[in-house]
Short mmCIF file of C-alpha atoms in Angstrom, two decimals:
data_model
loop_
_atom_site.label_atom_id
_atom_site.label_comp_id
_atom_site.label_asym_id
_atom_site.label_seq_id
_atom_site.Cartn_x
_atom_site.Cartn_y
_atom_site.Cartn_z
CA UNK A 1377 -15.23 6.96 15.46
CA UNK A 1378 -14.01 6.25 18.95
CA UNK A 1379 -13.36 9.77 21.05
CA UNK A 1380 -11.60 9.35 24.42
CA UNK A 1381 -12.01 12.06 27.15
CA UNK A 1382 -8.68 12.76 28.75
CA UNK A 1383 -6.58 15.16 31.20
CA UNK A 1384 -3.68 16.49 28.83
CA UNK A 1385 -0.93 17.42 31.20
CA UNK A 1386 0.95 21.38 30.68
CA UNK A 1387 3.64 20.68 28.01
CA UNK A 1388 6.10 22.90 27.17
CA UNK A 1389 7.26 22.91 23.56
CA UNK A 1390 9.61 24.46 21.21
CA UNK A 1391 7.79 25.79 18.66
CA UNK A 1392 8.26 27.21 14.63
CA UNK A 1393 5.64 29.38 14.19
CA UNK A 1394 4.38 28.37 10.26
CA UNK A 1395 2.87 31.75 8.71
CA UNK A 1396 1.35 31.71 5.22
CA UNK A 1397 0.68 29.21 2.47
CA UNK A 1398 0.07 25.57 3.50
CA UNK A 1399 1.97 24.38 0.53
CA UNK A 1400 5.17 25.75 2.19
CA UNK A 1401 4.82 23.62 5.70
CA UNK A 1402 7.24 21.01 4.10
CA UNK A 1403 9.84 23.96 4.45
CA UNK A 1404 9.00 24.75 7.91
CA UNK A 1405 9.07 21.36 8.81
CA UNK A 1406 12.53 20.49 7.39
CA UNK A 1407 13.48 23.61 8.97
CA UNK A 1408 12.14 22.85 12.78
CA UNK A 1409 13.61 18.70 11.86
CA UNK A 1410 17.45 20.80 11.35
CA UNK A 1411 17.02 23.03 14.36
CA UNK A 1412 16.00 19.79 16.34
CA UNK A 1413 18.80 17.82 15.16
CA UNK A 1414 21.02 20.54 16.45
CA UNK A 1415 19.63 20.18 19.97
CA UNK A 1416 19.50 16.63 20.19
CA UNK A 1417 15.53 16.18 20.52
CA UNK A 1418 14.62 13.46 17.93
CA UNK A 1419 11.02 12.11 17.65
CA UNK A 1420 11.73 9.50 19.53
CA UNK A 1421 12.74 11.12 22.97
CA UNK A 1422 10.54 14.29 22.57
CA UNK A 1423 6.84 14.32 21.68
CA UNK A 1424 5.99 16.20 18.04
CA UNK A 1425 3.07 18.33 18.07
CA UNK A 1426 1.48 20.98 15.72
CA UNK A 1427 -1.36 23.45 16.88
CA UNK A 1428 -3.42 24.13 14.82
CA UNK A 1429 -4.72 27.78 14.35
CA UNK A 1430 -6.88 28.21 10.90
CA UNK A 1431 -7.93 25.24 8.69
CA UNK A 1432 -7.04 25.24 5.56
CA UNK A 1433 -9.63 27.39 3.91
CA UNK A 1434 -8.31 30.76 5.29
CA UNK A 1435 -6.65 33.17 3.11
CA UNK A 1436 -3.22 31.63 1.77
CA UNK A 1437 -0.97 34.52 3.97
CA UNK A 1438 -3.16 34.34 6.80
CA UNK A 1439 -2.64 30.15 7.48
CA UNK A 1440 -0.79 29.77 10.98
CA UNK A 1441 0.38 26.67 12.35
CA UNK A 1442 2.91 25.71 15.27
CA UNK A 1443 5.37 22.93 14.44
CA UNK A 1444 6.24 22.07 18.07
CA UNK A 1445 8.41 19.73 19.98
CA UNK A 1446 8.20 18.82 23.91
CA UNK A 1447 10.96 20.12 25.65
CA UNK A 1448 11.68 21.29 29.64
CA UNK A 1449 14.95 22.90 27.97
CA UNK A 1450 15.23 26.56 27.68
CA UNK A 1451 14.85 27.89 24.05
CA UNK A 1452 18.12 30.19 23.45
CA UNK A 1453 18.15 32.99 21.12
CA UNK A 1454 18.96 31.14 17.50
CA UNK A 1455 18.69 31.98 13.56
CA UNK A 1456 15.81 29.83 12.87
CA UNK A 1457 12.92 31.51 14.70
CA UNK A 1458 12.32 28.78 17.23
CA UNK A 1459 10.43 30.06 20.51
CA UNK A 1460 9.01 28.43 23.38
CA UNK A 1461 5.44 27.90 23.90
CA UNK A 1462 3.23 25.70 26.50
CA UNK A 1463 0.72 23.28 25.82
CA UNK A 1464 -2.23 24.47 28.35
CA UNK A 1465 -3.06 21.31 30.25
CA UNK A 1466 -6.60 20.44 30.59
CA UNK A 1467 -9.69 18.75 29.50
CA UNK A 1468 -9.73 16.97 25.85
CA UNK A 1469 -11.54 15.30 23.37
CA UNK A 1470 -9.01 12.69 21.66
CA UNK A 1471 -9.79 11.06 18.15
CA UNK A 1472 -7.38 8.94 16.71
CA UNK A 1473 -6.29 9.55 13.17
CA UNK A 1474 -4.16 6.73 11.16
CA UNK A 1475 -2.94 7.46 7.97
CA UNK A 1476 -1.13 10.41 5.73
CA UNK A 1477 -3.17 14.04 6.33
CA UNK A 1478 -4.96 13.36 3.14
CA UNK A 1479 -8.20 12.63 4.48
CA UNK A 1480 -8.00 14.02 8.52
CA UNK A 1481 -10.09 16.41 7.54
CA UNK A 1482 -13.18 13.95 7.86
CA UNK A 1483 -11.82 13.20 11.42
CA UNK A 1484 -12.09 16.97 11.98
CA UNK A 1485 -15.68 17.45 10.40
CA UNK A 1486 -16.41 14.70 12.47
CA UNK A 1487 -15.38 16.09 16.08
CA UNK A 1488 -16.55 19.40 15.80
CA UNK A 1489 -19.68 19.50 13.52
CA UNK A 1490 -21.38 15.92 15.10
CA UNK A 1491 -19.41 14.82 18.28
CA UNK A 1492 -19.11 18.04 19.91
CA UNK A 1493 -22.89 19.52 19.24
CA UNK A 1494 -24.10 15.94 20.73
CA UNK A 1495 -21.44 15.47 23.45
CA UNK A 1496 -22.58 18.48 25.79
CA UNK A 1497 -19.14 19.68 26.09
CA UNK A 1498 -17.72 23.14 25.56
CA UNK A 1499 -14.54 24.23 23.42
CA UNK A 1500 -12.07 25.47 26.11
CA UNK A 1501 -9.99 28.26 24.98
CA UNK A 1502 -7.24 27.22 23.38
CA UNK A 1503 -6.23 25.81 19.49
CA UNK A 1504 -7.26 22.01 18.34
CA UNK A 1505 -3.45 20.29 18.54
CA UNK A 1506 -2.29 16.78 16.86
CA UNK A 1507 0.28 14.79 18.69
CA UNK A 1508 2.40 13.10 15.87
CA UNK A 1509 2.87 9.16 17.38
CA UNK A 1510 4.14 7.79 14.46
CA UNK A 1511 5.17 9.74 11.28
CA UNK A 1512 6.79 9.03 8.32
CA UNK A 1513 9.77 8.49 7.51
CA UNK A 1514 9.75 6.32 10.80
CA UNK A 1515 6.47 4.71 9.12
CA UNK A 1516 4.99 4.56 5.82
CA UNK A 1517 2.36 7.31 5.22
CA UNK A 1518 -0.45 4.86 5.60
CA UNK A 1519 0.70 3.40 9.09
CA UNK A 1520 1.24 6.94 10.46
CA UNK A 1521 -0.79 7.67 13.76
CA UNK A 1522 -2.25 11.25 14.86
CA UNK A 1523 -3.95 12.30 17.99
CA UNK A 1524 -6.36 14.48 17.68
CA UNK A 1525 -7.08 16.84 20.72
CA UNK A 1526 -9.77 19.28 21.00
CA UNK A 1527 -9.65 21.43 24.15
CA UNK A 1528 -13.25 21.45 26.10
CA UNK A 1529 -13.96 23.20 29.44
CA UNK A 1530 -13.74 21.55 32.70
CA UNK A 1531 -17.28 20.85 34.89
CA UNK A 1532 -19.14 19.70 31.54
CA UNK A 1533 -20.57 16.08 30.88
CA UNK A 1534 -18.12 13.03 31.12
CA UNK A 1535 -20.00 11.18 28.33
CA UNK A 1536 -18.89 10.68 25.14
#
């Protein structure tokens, strides 16, 4: 697996903050897609993230994830719970995921439990994030593409 060592720039998102059972993201997600729609920022003109808090194997209610868009807009007050959040800019380990989220989860093993222990690098305080490149319904499942970037601390080893 190929990791990349970049320099994320400070993005500011709009953000629906996903509490609870992973099985209900779909709803959060059509949810965030509606409020988007609304303020004219499709896919394809901002970037889709989601940062990711807990994996999957916390307790059902305690499962957070932020279903973000890029955006320099301010956030207004509205009914659906959207905020505004930033990205912290920084260091990152990048792995490149393609396909559905079926089997990221072996990308994710992979980064923390073998890359990072051999790579010298340090997490840097702040969540794991995906950047959604390509997603369906844009793509079929199988063709979709997902960064994975893993925050690590400035002044440790370049090599990967």
């Amino acid at each position: 697996m190929q990791v990349d060592i970049i320099n994320f720039p400070e993005t500011k998102v709009a953000v629906l903050e996903h509490h609870g059972d992973p099985a209900l993201i779909d709803r959060s997600v059509r949810q965030f897609i509606a409020w988007r729609q609304q303020n004219n920022l499709p896919p394809s003109i901002s970037a889709t993230f989601n940062i990711i808090y807990d994996n999957r194997s916390v307790a059902v209610n305690d499962f957070r994830l932020d279903i973000c868009a890029a955006t320099n807009n301010e956030i207004a007050d509205n009914s659906m719970g959207i905020v505004a959040k930033t990205i912290s800019g920084g260091r990152c380990a990048v792995l490149r995921h393609i396909g559905n989220d079926d089997d990221i989860e072996e990308k994710l093993t992979y980064l923390y439990a073998q890359w990072l222990p051999q790579s010298n690098e340090k997490r840097r305080d702040f969540p794991m994030y995906f950047q959604r490149v390509s997603f369906f319904p844009t793509v079929p499942e199988q063709e979709a593409i997902t960064d994975i970037f893993l925050p690590i601390a400035s002044g440790t080893s370049e090599s990967c």
